[in-house]
Amino acid sequence: MPSLSWIYLAAAIAGEIVGTSALKASQGFSRPGPSVLVVLGYGVAFYCLSQALRTIPMGIAYAVWSGIGIVAISLIGFVLYRQRLDMPALLGMGLIVAGTLVINLFSGSSAG
């Protein structure tokens, strides 16, 4: 079972994904519902990230948080907003996933 810090990090990632997805839907904060989701999503993200940083090294936490967030937001953009992903984008995201896996599977620095 993952430690509480890694659960906080997962919640931070989820909050960031919700906030960023709602940011596009807010249309420049002109739509109240999505705008509230932006604020709540990022609030959850930063609170949970701050809790995760109690034991997970900052560089590791941020690499995992941003890496997973980049891939998830790109996929959401593709599915919900029909934003195209070309081969260089897909290759780059593959490298991000590979880097995140290397950190989590092989780095002693990631032990929380």
PDB file of N, CA and C in Angstrom:
ATOM      1  N   MET A   1       0.843  -1.191   0.000  1.00  0.00           N
ATOM      2  CA  MET A   1       0.000   0.000   0.000  1.00  0.00           C
ATOM      3  C   MET A   1       0.885   1.250   0.000  1.00  0.00           C
ATOM      4  N   PRO A   2       0.529   2.243  -0.847  1.00  0.00           N
ATOM      5  CA  PRO A   2       1.360   3.445  -0.897  1.00  0.00           C
ATOM      6  C   PRO A   2       1.271   4.237   0.403  1.00  0.00           C
ATOM      7  N   SER A   3       2.343   4.962   0.683  1.00  0.00           N
ATOM      8  CA  SER A   3       2.324   5.789   1.886  1.00  0.00           C
ATOM      9  C   SER A   3       1.342   6.946   1.707  1.00  0.00           C
ATOM     10  N   LEU A   4       0.970   7.551   2.804  1.00  0.00           N
ATOM     11  CA  LEU A   4       0.029   8.666   2.784  1.00  0.00           C
ATOM     12  C   LEU A   4       0.535   9.803   1.897  1.00  0.00           C
ATOM     13  N   SER A   5       1.838  10.025   1.885  1.00  0.00           N
ATOM     14  CA  SER A   5       2.397  11.096   1.048  1.00  0.00           C
ATOM     15  C   SER A   5       2.120  10.865  -0.426  1.00  0.00           C
ATOM     16  N   TRP A   6       2.211   9.614  -0.864  1.00  0.00           N
ATOM     17  CA  TRP A   6       1.939   9.311  -2.269  1.00  0.00           C
ATOM     18  C   TRP A   6       0.450   9.418  -2.573  1.00  0.00           C
ATOM     19  N   ILE A   7      -0.389   9.154  -1.604  1.00  0.00           N
ATOM     20  CA  ILE A   7      -1.834   9.357  -1.784  1.00  0.00           C
ATOM     21  C   ILE A   7      -2.124  10.850  -1.914  1.00  0.00           C
ATOM     22  N   TYR A   8      -1.468  11.659  -1.082  1.00  0.00           N
ATOM     23  CA  TYR A   8      -1.607  13.112  -1.211  1.00  0.00           C
ATOM     24  C   TYR A   8      -1.138  13.577  -2.582  1.00  0.00           C
ATOM     25  N   LEU A   9      -0.039  13.019  -3.066  1.00  0.00           N
ATOM     26  CA  LEU A   9       0.464  13.406  -4.377  1.00  0.00           C
ATOM     27  C   LEU A   9      -0.540  13.031  -5.466  1.00  0.00           C
ATOM     28  N   ALA A  10      -1.139  11.870  -5.365  1.00  0.00           N
ATOM     29  CA  ALA A  10      -2.162  11.462  -6.339  1.00  0.00           C
ATOM     30  C   ALA A  10      -3.357  12.421  -6.295  1.00  0.00           C
ATOM     31  N   ALA A  11      -3.760  12.838  -5.100  1.00  0.00           N
ATOM     32  CA  ALA A  11      -4.862  13.795  -4.968  1.00  0.00           C
ATOM     33  C   ALA A  11      -4.465  15.151  -5.552  1.00  0.00           C
ATOM     34  N   ALA A  12      -3.210  15.547  -5.370  1.00  0.00           N
ATOM     35  CA  ALA A  12      -2.726  16.803  -5.947  1.00  0.00           C
ATOM     36  C   ALA A  12      -2.790  16.750  -7.472  1.00  0.00           C
ATOM     37  N   ILE A  13      -2.410  15.630  -8.027  1.00  0.00           N
ATOM     38  CA  ILE A  13      -2.466  15.455  -9.480  1.00  0.00           C
ATOM     39  C   ILE A  13      -3.913  15.526  -9.960  1.00  0.00           C
ATOM     40  N   ALA A  14      -4.813  14.856  -9.256  1.00  0.00           N
ATOM     41  CA  ALA A  14      -6.227  14.885  -9.637  1.00  0.00           C
ATOM     42  C   ALA A  14      -6.781  16.309  -9.564  1.00  0.00           C
ATOM     43  N   GLY A  15      -6.440  17.035  -8.512  1.00  0.00           N
ATOM     44  CA  GLY A  15      -6.901  18.422  -8.385  1.00  0.00           C
ATOM     45  C   GLY A  15      -6.379  19.301  -9.510  1.00  0.00           C
ATOM     46  N   GLU A  16      -5.127  19.100  -9.868  1.00  0.00           N
ATOM     47  CA  GLU A  16      -4.536  19.883 -10.951  1.00  0.00           C
ATOM     48  C   GLU A  16      -5.199  19.555 -12.284  1.00  0.00           C
ATOM     49  N   ILE A  17      -5.517  18.301 -12.505  1.00  0.00           N
ATOM     50  CA  ILE A  17      -6.182  17.890 -13.743  1.00  0.00           C
ATOM     51  C   ILE A  17      -7.578  18.506 -13.818  1.00  0.00           C
ATOM     52  N   VAL A  18      -8.321  18.462 -12.712  1.00  0.00           N
ATOM     53  CA  VAL A  18      -9.655  19.077 -12.676  1.00  0.00           C
ATOM     54  C   VAL A  18      -9.545  20.586 -12.917  1.00  0.00           C
ATOM     55  N   GLY A  19      -8.632  21.235 -12.214  1.00  0.00           N
ATOM     56  CA  GLY A  19      -8.479  22.680 -12.346  1.00  0.00           C
ATOM     57  C   GLY A  19      -8.087  23.110 -13.748  1.00  0.00           C
ATOM     58  N   THR A  20      -7.145  22.412 -14.340  1.00  0.00           N
ATOM     59  CA  THR A  20      -6.692  22.774 -15.680  1.00  0.00           C
ATOM     60  C   THR A  20      -7.762  22.479 -16.726  1.00  0.00           C
ATOM     61  N   SER A  21      -8.458  21.371 -16.574  1.00  0.00           N
ATOM     62  CA  SER A  21      -9.543  21.058 -17.513  1.00  0.00           C
ATOM     63  C   SER A  21     -10.643  22.107 -17.430  1.00  0.00           C
ATOM     64  N   ALA A  22     -10.972  22.523 -16.226  1.00  0.00           N
ATOM     65  CA  ALA A  22     -12.003  23.534 -16.045  1.00  0.00           C
ATOM     66  C   ALA A  22     -11.532  24.906 -16.518  1.00  0.00           C
ATOM     67  N   LEU A  23     -10.231  25.149 -16.503  1.00  0.00           N
ATOM     68  CA  LEU A  23      -9.695  26.437 -16.943  1.00  0.00           C
ATOM     69  C   LEU A  23     -10.065  26.700 -18.402  1.00  0.00           C
ATOM     70  N   LYS A  24      -9.936  25.696 -19.243  1.00  0.00           N
ATOM     71  CA  LYS A  24     -10.339  25.843 -20.646  1.00  0.00           C
ATOM     72  C   LYS A  24     -11.840  26.102 -20.733  1.00  0.00           C
ATOM     73  N   ALA A  25     -12.623  25.347 -19.972  1.00  0.00           N
ATOM     74  CA  ALA A  25     -14.083  25.479 -20.007  1.00  0.00           C
ATOM     75  C   ALA A  25     -14.567  26.796 -19.411  1.00  0.00           C
ATOM     76  N   SER A  26     -13.752  27.436 -18.565  1.00  0.00           N
ATOM     77  CA  SER A  26     -14.186  28.685 -17.933  1.00  0.00           C
ATOM     78  C   SER A  26     -14.228  29.857 -18.905  1.00  0.00           C
ATOM     79  N   GLN A  27     -13.594  29.691 -20.062  1.00  0.00           N
ATOM     80  CA  GLN A  27     -13.544  30.742 -21.086  1.00  0.00           C
ATOM     81  C   GLN A  27     -13.097  32.074 -20.488  1.00  0.00           C
ATOM     82  N   GLY A  28     -11.901  32.041 -19.922  1.00  0.00           N
ATOM     83  CA  GLY A  28     -11.335  33.265 -19.346  1.00  0.00           C
ATOM     84  C   GLY A  28     -12.041  33.717 -18.085  1.00  0.00           C
ATOM     85  N   PHE A  29     -12.513  32.775 -17.299  1.00  0.00           N
ATOM     86  CA  PHE A  29     -13.247  33.033 -16.061  1.00  0.00           C
ATOM     87  C   PHE A  29     -14.568  33.774 -16.312  1.00  0.00           C
ATOM     88  N   SER A  30     -15.131  33.606 -17.496  1.00  0.00           N
ATOM     89  CA  SER A  30     -16.417  34.245 -17.801  1.00  0.00           C
ATOM     90  C   SER A  30     -17.599  33.325 -17.496  1.00  0.00           C
ATOM     91  N   ARG A  31     -17.339  32.062 -17.202  1.00  0.00           N
ATOM     92  CA  ARG A  31     -18.399  31.111 -16.849  1.00  0.00           C
ATOM     93  C   ARG A  31     -18.216  30.708 -15.388  1.00  0.00           C
ATOM     94  N   PRO A  32     -19.189  30.987 -14.532  1.00  0.00           N
ATOM     95  CA  PRO A  32     -19.033  30.774 -13.089  1.00  0.00           C
ATOM     96  C   PRO A  32     -18.766  29.322 -12.674  1.00  0.00           C
ATOM     97  N   GLY A  33     -19.510  28.360 -13.211  1.00  0.00           N
ATOM     98  CA  GLY A  33     -19.339  26.968 -12.789  1.00  0.00           C
ATOM     99  C   GLY A  33     -17.926  26.449 -12.992  1.00  0.00           C
ATOM    100  N   PRO A  34     -17.417  26.505 -14.229  1.00  0.00           N
ATOM    101  CA  PRO A  34     -16.041  26.059 -14.443  1.00  0.00           C
ATOM    102  C   PRO A  34     -15.014  26.897 -13.684  1.00  0.00           C
ATOM    103  N   SER A  35     -15.302  28.183 -13.500  1.00  0.00           N
ATOM    104  CA  SER A  35     -14.366  29.048 -12.767  1.00  0.00           C
ATOM    105  C   SER A  35     -14.220  28.593 -11.316  1.00  0.00           C
ATOM    106  N   VAL A  36     -15.332  28.202 -10.695  1.00  0.00           N
ATOM    107  CA  VAL A  36     -15.289  27.677  -9.323  1.00  0.00           C
ATOM    108  C   VAL A  36     -14.474  26.386  -9.294  1.00  0.00           C
ATOM    109  N   LEU A  37     -14.658  25.524 -10.305  1.00  0.00           N
ATOM    110  CA  LEU A  37     -13.882  24.280 -10.372  1.00  0.00           C
ATOM    111  C   LEU A  37     -12.388  24.546 -10.498  1.00  0.00           C
ATOM    112  N   VAL A  38     -12.028  25.603 -11.219  1.00  0.00           N
ATOM    113  CA  VAL A  38     -10.608  25.969 -11.346  1.00  0.00           C
ATOM    114  C   VAL A  38     -10.029  26.268  -9.964  1.00  0.00           C
ATOM    115  N   VAL A  39     -10.706  27.134  -9.231  1.00  0.00           N
ATOM    116  CA  VAL A  39     -10.213  27.552  -7.910  1.00  0.00           C
ATOM    117  C   VAL A  39     -10.170  26.355  -6.948  1.00  0.00           C
ATOM    118  N   LEU A  40     -11.231  25.567  -6.935  1.00  0.00           N
ATOM    119  CA  LEU A  40     -11.255  24.391  -6.052  1.00  0.00           C
ATOM    120  C   LEU A  40     -10.200  23.363  -6.458  1.00  0.00           C
ATOM    121  N   GLY A  41     -10.086  23.112  -7.757  1.00  0.00           N
ATOM    122  CA  GLY A  41      -9.107  22.129  -8.230  1.00  0.00           C
ATOM    123  C   GLY A  41      -7.685  22.507  -7.860  1.00  0.00           C
ATOM    124  N   TYR A  42      -7.338  23.764  -8.115  1.00  0.00           N
ATOM    125  CA  TYR A  42      -5.979  24.192  -7.773  1.00  0.00           C
ATOM    126  C   TYR A  42      -5.771  24.310  -6.272  1.00  0.00           C
ATOM    127  N   GLY A  43      -6.824  24.663  -5.540  1.00  0.00           N
ATOM    128  CA  GLY A  43      -6.722  24.687  -4.078  1.00  0.00           C
ATOM    129  C   GLY A  43      -6.396  23.310  -3.531  1.00  0.00           C
ATOM    130  N   VAL A  44      -7.138  22.310  -3.994  1.00  0.00           N
ATOM    131  CA  VAL A  44      -6.868  20.923  -3.591  1.00  0.00           C
ATOM    132  C   VAL A  44      -5.465  20.517  -4.021  1.00  0.00           C
ATOM    133  N   ALA A  45      -5.104  20.866  -5.257  1.00  0.00           N
ATOM    134  CA  ALA A  45      -3.795  20.471  -5.785  1.00  0.00           C
ATOM    135  C   ALA A  45      -2.654  21.003  -4.920  1.00  0.00           C
ATOM    136  N   PHE A  46      -2.689  22.283  -4.607  1.00  0.00           N
ATOM    137  CA  PHE A  46      -1.566  22.859  -3.860  1.00  0.00           C
ATOM    138  C   PHE A  46      -1.571  22.444  -2.392  1.00  0.00           C
ATOM    139  N   TYR A  47      -2.744  22.292  -1.812  1.00  0.00           N
ATOM    140  CA  TYR A  47      -2.782  21.804  -0.432  1.00  0.00           C
ATOM    141  C   TYR A  47      -2.197  20.384  -0.364  1.00  0.00           C
ATOM    142  N   CYS A  48      -2.691  19.515  -1.240  1.00  0.00           N
ATOM    143  CA  CYS A  48      -2.225  18.120  -1.210  1.00  0.00           C
ATOM    144  C   CYS A  48      -0.750  18.012  -1.584  1.00  0.00           C
ATOM    145  N   LEU A  49      -0.303  18.841  -2.532  1.00  0.00           N
ATOM    146  CA  LEU A  49       1.124  18.832  -2.872  1.00  0.00           C
ATOM    147  C   LEU A  49       1.959  19.258  -1.665  1.00  0.00           C
ATOM    148  N   SER A  50       1.496  20.248  -0.925  1.00  0.00           N
ATOM    149  CA  SER A  50       2.238  20.688   0.261  1.00  0.00           C
ATOM    150  C   SER A  50       2.330  19.568   1.303  1.00  0.00           C
ATOM    151  N   GLN A  51       1.288  18.760   1.417  1.00  0.00           N
ATOM    152  CA  GLN A  51       1.310  17.635   2.358  1.00  0.00           C
ATOM    153  C   GLN A  51       2.252  16.539   1.863  1.00  0.00           C
ATOM    154  N   ALA A  52       2.230  16.288   0.564  1.00  0.00           N
ATOM    155  CA  ALA A  52       3.118  15.267  -0.008  1.00  0.00           C
ATOM    156  C   ALA A  52       4.585  15.647   0.184  1.00  0.00           C
ATOM    157  N   LEU A  53       4.868  16.945   0.136  1.00  0.00           N
ATOM    158  CA  LEU A  53       6.253  17.407   0.252  1.00  0.00           C
ATOM    159  C   LEU A  53       6.827  17.258   1.659  1.00  0.00           C
ATOM    160  N   ARG A  54       6.001  16.836   2.597  1.00  0.00           N
ATOM    161  CA  ARG A  54       6.525  16.585   3.948  1.00  0.00           C
ATOM    162  C   ARG A  54       7.534  15.449   3.928  1.00  0.00           C
ATOM    163  N   THR A  55       7.339  14.468   3.042  1.00  0.00           N
ATOM    164  CA  THR A  55       8.272  13.333   3.017  1.00  0.00           C
ATOM    165  C   THR A  55       8.834  13.020   1.630  1.00  0.00           C
ATOM    166  N   ILE A  56       8.134  13.406   0.572  1.00  0.00           N
ATOM    167  CA  ILE A  56       8.652  13.150  -0.779  1.00  0.00           C
ATOM    168  C   ILE A  56       9.534  14.329  -1.168  1.00  0.00           C
ATOM    169  N   PRO A  57      10.747  14.071  -1.660  1.00  0.00           N
ATOM    170  CA  PRO A  57      11.611  15.184  -2.081  1.00  0.00           C
ATOM    171  C   PRO A  57      10.914  16.059  -3.136  1.00  0.00           C
ATOM    172  N   MET A  58      11.129  17.354  -3.027  1.00  0.00           N
ATOM    173  CA  MET A  58      10.442  18.314  -3.874  1.00  0.00           C
ATOM    174  C   MET A  58      10.630  18.036  -5.368  1.00  0.00           C
ATOM    175  N   GLY A  59      11.831  17.778  -5.797  1.00  0.00           N
ATOM    176  CA  GLY A  59      12.092  17.525  -7.215  1.00  0.00           C
ATOM    177  C   GLY A  59      11.368  16.293  -7.722  1.00  0.00           C
ATOM    178  N   ILE A  60      11.337  15.257  -6.907  1.00  0.00           N
ATOM    179  CA  ILE A  60      10.658  14.019  -7.283  1.00  0.00           C
ATOM    180  C   ILE A  60       9.151  14.253  -7.357  1.00  0.00           C
ATOM    181  N   ALA A  61       8.591  14.881  -6.320  1.00  0.00           N
ATOM    182  CA  ALA A  61       7.150  15.135  -6.290  1.00  0.00           C
ATOM    183  C   ALA A  61       6.727  15.993  -7.470  1.00  0.00           C
ATOM    184  N   TYR A  62       7.492  17.029  -7.751  1.00  0.00           N
ATOM    185  CA  TYR A  62       7.117  17.918  -8.839  1.00  0.00           C
ATOM    186  C   TYR A  62       7.254  17.228 -10.195  1.00  0.00           C
ATOM    187  N   ALA A  63       8.274  16.402 -10.354  1.00  0.00           N
ATOM    188  CA  ALA A  63       8.439  15.672 -11.615  1.00  0.00           C
ATOM    189  C   ALA A  63       7.257  14.743 -11.861  1.00  0.00           C
ATOM    190  N   VAL A  64       6.846  14.023 -10.833  1.00  0.00           N
ATOM    191  CA  VAL A  64       5.719  13.098 -10.969  1.00  0.00           C
ATOM    192  C   VAL A  64       4.427  13.886 -11.187  1.00  0.00           C
ATOM    193  N   TRP A  65       4.208  14.932 -10.388  1.00  0.00           N
ATOM    194  CA  TRP A  65       2.997  15.752 -10.481  1.00  0.00           C
ATOM    195  C   TRP A  65       2.863  16.367 -11.864  1.00  0.00           C
ATOM    196  N   SER A  66       3.902  17.020 -12.313  1.00  0.00           N
ATOM    197  CA  SER A  66       3.801  17.700 -13.607  1.00  0.00           C
ATOM    198  C   SER A  66       3.792  16.707 -14.770  1.00  0.00           C
ATOM    199  N   GLY A  67       4.574  15.640 -14.671  1.00  0.00           N
ATOM    200  CA  GLY A  67       4.621  14.665 -15.755  1.00  0.00           C
ATOM    201  C   GLY A  67       3.286  13.991 -15.993  1.00  0.00           C
ATOM    202  N   ILE A  68       2.686  13.493 -14.938  1.00  0.00           N
ATOM    203  CA  ILE A  68       1.385  12.838 -15.073  1.00  0.00           C
ATOM    204  C   ILE A  68       0.326  13.862 -15.491  1.00  0.00           C
ATOM    205  N   GLY A  69       0.423  15.072 -14.948  1.00  0.00           N
ATOM    206  CA  GLY A  69      -0.531  16.120 -15.310  1.00  0.00           C
ATOM    207  C   GLY A  69      -0.461  16.488 -16.786  1.00  0.00           C
ATOM    208  N   ILE A  70       0.749  16.605 -17.321  1.00  0.00           N
ATOM    209  CA  ILE A  70       0.924  16.940 -18.738  1.00  0.00           C
ATOM    210  C   ILE A  70       0.265  15.889 -19.622  1.00  0.00           C
ATOM    211  N   VAL A  71       0.537  14.643 -19.337  1.00  0.00           N
ATOM    212  CA  VAL A  71      -0.026  13.557 -20.152  1.00  0.00           C
ATOM    213  C   VAL A  71      -1.548  13.515 -20.020  1.00  0.00           C
ATOM    214  N   ALA A  72      -2.048  13.611 -18.795  1.00  0.00           N
ATOM    215  CA  ALA A  72      -3.499  13.545 -18.584  1.00  0.00           C
ATOM    216  C   ALA A  72      -4.215  14.709 -19.258  1.00  0.00           C
ATOM    217  N   ILE A  73      -3.690  15.919 -19.124  1.00  0.00           N
ATOM    218  CA  ILE A  73      -4.322  17.082 -19.738  1.00  0.00           C
ATOM    219  C   ILE A  73      -4.266  16.987 -21.258  1.00  0.00           C
ATOM    220  N   SER A  74      -3.183  16.476 -21.793  1.00  0.00           N
ATOM    221  CA  SER A  74      -3.099  16.298 -23.246  1.00  0.00           C
ATOM    222  C   SER A  74      -4.150  15.313 -23.735  1.00  0.00           C
ATOM    223  N   LEU A  75      -4.345  14.239 -22.994  1.00  0.00           N
ATOM    224  CA  LEU A  75      -5.362  13.253 -23.372  1.00  0.00           C
ATOM    225  C   LEU A  75      -6.773  13.828 -23.234  1.00  0.00           C
ATOM    226  N   ILE A  76      -7.012  14.598 -22.192  1.00  0.00           N
ATOM    227  CA  ILE A  76      -8.317  15.240 -22.015  1.00  0.00           C
ATOM    228  C   ILE A  76      -8.564  16.238 -23.145  1.00  0.00           C
ATOM    229  N   GLY A  77      -7.541  16.996 -23.500  1.00  0.00           N
ATOM    230  CA  GLY A  77      -7.669  17.927 -24.620  1.00  0.00           C
ATOM    231  C   GLY A  77      -7.997  17.209 -25.915  1.00  0.00           C
ATOM    232  N   PHE A  78      -7.394  16.068 -26.117  1.00  0.00           N
ATOM    233  CA  PHE A  78      -7.655  15.259 -27.309  1.00  0.00           C
ATOM    234  C   PHE A  78      -9.092  14.749 -27.326  1.00  0.00           C
ATOM    235  N   VAL A  79      -9.557  14.219 -26.184  1.00  0.00           N
ATOM    236  CA  VAL A  79     -10.887  13.610 -26.111  1.00  0.00           C
ATOM    237  C   VAL A  79     -11.999  14.665 -26.058  1.00  0.00           C
ATOM    238  N   LEU A  80     -11.882  15.629 -25.158  1.00  0.00           N
ATOM    239  CA  LEU A  80     -12.972  16.590 -24.949  1.00  0.00           C
ATOM    240  C   LEU A  80     -12.979  17.762 -25.922  1.00  0.00           C
ATOM    241  N   TYR A  81     -11.778  18.236 -26.286  1.00  0.00           N
ATOM    242  CA  TYR A  81     -11.695  19.442 -27.106  1.00  0.00           C
ATOM    243  C   TYR A  81     -11.207  19.163 -28.524  1.00  0.00           C
ATOM    244  N   ARG A  82     -11.032  17.898 -28.848  1.00  0.00           N
ATOM    245  CA  ARG A  82     -10.613  17.464 -30.183  1.00  0.00           C
ATOM    246  C   ARG A  82      -9.294  18.122 -30.619  1.00  0.00           C
ATOM    247  N   GLN A  83      -8.406  18.330 -29.642  1.00  0.00           N
ATOM    248  CA  GLN A  83      -7.102  18.893 -29.947  1.00  0.00           C
ATOM    249  C   GLN A  83      -6.190  17.768 -30.440  1.00  0.00           C
ATOM    250  N   ARG A  84      -5.569  17.985 -31.569  1.00  0.00           N
ATOM    251  CA  ARG A  84      -4.745  16.950 -32.189  1.00  0.00           C
ATOM    252  C   ARG A  84      -3.398  16.823 -31.492  1.00  0.00           C
ATOM    253  N   LEU A  85      -2.912  15.604 -31.465  1.00  0.00           N
ATOM    254  CA  LEU A  85      -1.577  15.322 -30.942  1.00  0.00           C
ATOM    255  C   LEU A  85      -0.763  14.716 -32.078  1.00  0.00           C
ATOM    256  N   ASP A  86       0.285  15.430 -32.511  1.00  0.00           N
ATOM    257  CA  ASP A  86       1.105  14.900 -33.592  1.00  0.00           C
ATOM    258  C   ASP A  86       2.171  13.953 -33.029  1.00  0.00           C
ATOM    259  N   MET A  87       2.932  13.347 -33.911  1.00  0.00           N
ATOM    260  CA  MET A  87       3.917  12.351 -33.497  1.00  0.00           C
ATOM    261  C   MET A  87       4.955  12.914 -32.519  1.00  0.00           C
ATOM    262  N   PRO A  88       5.510  14.121 -32.745  1.00  0.00           N
ATOM    263  CA  PRO A  88       6.449  14.647 -31.752  1.00  0.00           C
ATOM    264  C   PRO A  88       5.814  14.827 -30.366  1.00  0.00           C
ATOM    265  N   ALA A  89       4.541  15.246 -30.330  1.00  0.00           N
ATOM    266  CA  ALA A  89       3.855  15.399 -29.047  1.00  0.00           C
ATOM    267  C   ALA A  89       3.699  14.052 -28.358  1.00  0.00           C
ATOM    268  N   LEU A  90       3.287  13.048 -29.116  1.00  0.00           N
ATOM    269  CA  LEU A  90       3.127  11.707 -28.548  1.00  0.00           C
ATOM    270  C   LEU A  90       4.465  11.137 -28.087  1.00  0.00           C
ATOM    271  N   LEU A  91       5.507  11.350 -28.863  1.00  0.00           N
ATOM    272  CA  LEU A  91       6.842  10.882 -28.483  1.00  0.00           C
ATOM    273  C   LEU A  91       7.301  11.569 -27.200  1.00  0.00           C
ATOM    274  N   GLY A  92       7.106  12.874 -27.129  1.00  0.00           N
ATOM    275  CA  GLY A  92       7.490  13.616 -25.930  1.00  0.00           C
ATOM    276  C   GLY A  92       6.751  13.139 -24.697  1.00  0.00           C
ATOM    277  N   MET A  93       5.450  12.885 -24.852  1.00  0.00           N
ATOM    278  CA  MET A  93       4.677  12.378 -23.711  1.00  0.00           C
ATOM    279  C   MET A  93       5.126  10.973 -23.331  1.00  0.00           C
ATOM    280  N   GLY A  94       5.500  10.182 -24.312  1.00  0.00           N
ATOM    281  CA  GLY A  94       6.045   8.857 -24.012  1.00  0.00           C
ATOM    282  C   GLY A  94       7.316   8.963 -23.188  1.00  0.00           C
ATOM    283  N   LEU A  95       8.157   9.933 -23.513  1.00  0.00           N
ATOM    284  CA  LEU A  95       9.389  10.147 -22.744  1.00  0.00           C
ATOM    285  C   LEU A  95       9.081  10.624 -21.328  1.00  0.00           C
ATOM    286  N   ILE A  96       8.043  11.454 -21.181  1.00  0.00           N
ATOM    287  CA  ILE A  96       7.638  11.901 -19.848  1.00  0.00           C
ATOM    288  C   ILE A  96       7.181  10.707 -19.016  1.00  0.00           C
ATOM    289  N   VAL A  97       6.358   9.849 -19.595  1.00  0.00           N
ATOM    290  CA  VAL A  97       5.891   8.656 -18.890  1.00  0.00           C
ATOM    291  C   VAL A  97       7.080   7.769 -18.526  1.00  0.00           C
ATOM    292  N   ALA A  98       8.002   7.585 -19.471  1.00  0.00           N
ATOM    293  CA  ALA A  98       9.183   6.763 -19.197  1.00  0.00           C
ATOM    294  C   ALA A  98      10.001   7.357 -18.048  1.00  0.00           C
ATOM    295  N   GLY A  99      10.185   8.662 -18.056  1.00  0.00           N
ATOM    296  CA  GLY A  99      10.936   9.310 -16.984  1.00  0.00           C
ATOM    297  C   GLY A  99      10.254   9.171 -15.637  1.00  0.00           C
ATOM    298  N   THR A 100       8.953   9.307 -15.615  1.00  0.00           N
ATOM    299  CA  THR A 100       8.199   9.151 -14.370  1.00  0.00           C
ATOM    300  C   THR A 100       8.324   7.720 -13.852  1.00  0.00           C
ATOM    301  N   LEU A 101       8.251   6.760 -14.756  1.00  0.00           N
ATOM    302  CA  LEU A 101       8.414   5.357 -14.348  1.00  0.00           C
ATOM    303  C   LEU A 101       9.816   5.085 -13.810  1.00  0.00           C
ATOM    304  N   VAL A 102      10.832   5.622 -14.463  1.00  0.00           N
ATOM    305  CA  VAL A 102      12.214   5.431 -13.994  1.00  0.00           C
ATOM    306  C   VAL A 102      12.375   5.994 -12.588  1.00  0.00           C
ATOM    307  N   ILE A 103      11.831   7.190 -12.370  1.00  0.00           N
ATOM    308  CA  ILE A 103      11.925   7.806 -11.035  1.00  0.00           C
ATOM    309  C   ILE A 103      11.271   6.905  -9.989  1.00  0.00           C
ATOM    310  N   ASN A 104      10.054   6.458 -10.280  1.00  0.00           N
ATOM    311  CA  ASN A 104       9.302   5.700  -9.292  1.00  0.00           C
ATOM    312  C   ASN A 104       9.799   4.278  -9.096  1.00  0.00           C
ATOM    313  N   LEU A 105      10.315   3.668 -10.133  1.00  0.00           N
ATOM    314  CA  LEU A 105      10.737   2.268 -10.027  1.00  0.00           C
ATOM    315  C   LEU A 105      12.182   2.084  -9.609  1.00  0.00           C
ATOM    316  N   PHE A 106      13.046   3.045  -9.972  1.00  0.00           N
ATOM    317  CA  PHE A 106      14.474   2.812  -9.790  1.00  0.00           C
ATOM    318  C   PHE A 106      15.193   3.818  -8.917  1.00  0.00           C
ATOM    319  N   SER A 107      14.606   4.982  -8.660  1.00  0.00           N
ATOM    320  CA  SER A 107      15.311   5.994  -7.889  1.00  0.00           C
ATOM    321  C   SER A 107      15.099   5.813  -6.397  1.00  0.00           C
ATOM    322  N   GLY A 108      16.194   5.767  -5.677  1.00  0.00           N
ATOM    323  CA  GLY A 108      16.114   5.742  -4.223  1.00  0.00           C
ATOM    324  C   GLY A 108      15.644   7.076  -3.662  1.00  0.00           C
ATOM    325  N   SER A 109      15.742   8.124  -4.462  1.00  0.00           N
ATOM    326  CA  SER A 109      15.304   9.451  -4.013  1.00  0.00           C
ATOM    327  C   SER A 109      13.797   9.555  -3.867  1.00  0.00           C
ATOM    328  N   SER A 110      13.055   8.664  -4.529  1.00  0.00           N
ATOM    329  CA  SER A 110      11.609   8.787  -4.505  1.00  0.00           C
ATOM    330  C   SER A 110      10.963   8.129  -3.290  1.00  0.00           C
ATOM    331  N   ALA A 111      11.733   7.447  -2.480  1.00  0.00           N
ATOM    332  CA  ALA A 111      11.158   6.796  -1.293  1.00  0.00           C
ATOM    333  C   ALA A 111      10.619   7.845  -0.346  1.00  0.00           C
ATOM    334  N   GLY A 112       9.320   7.744  -0.050  1.00  0.00           N
ATOM    335  CA  GLY A 112       8.687   8.741   0.815  1.00  0.00           C
ATOM    336  C   GLY A 112       8.441   8.224   2.193  1.00  0.00           C
TER     337      GLY A 112
END
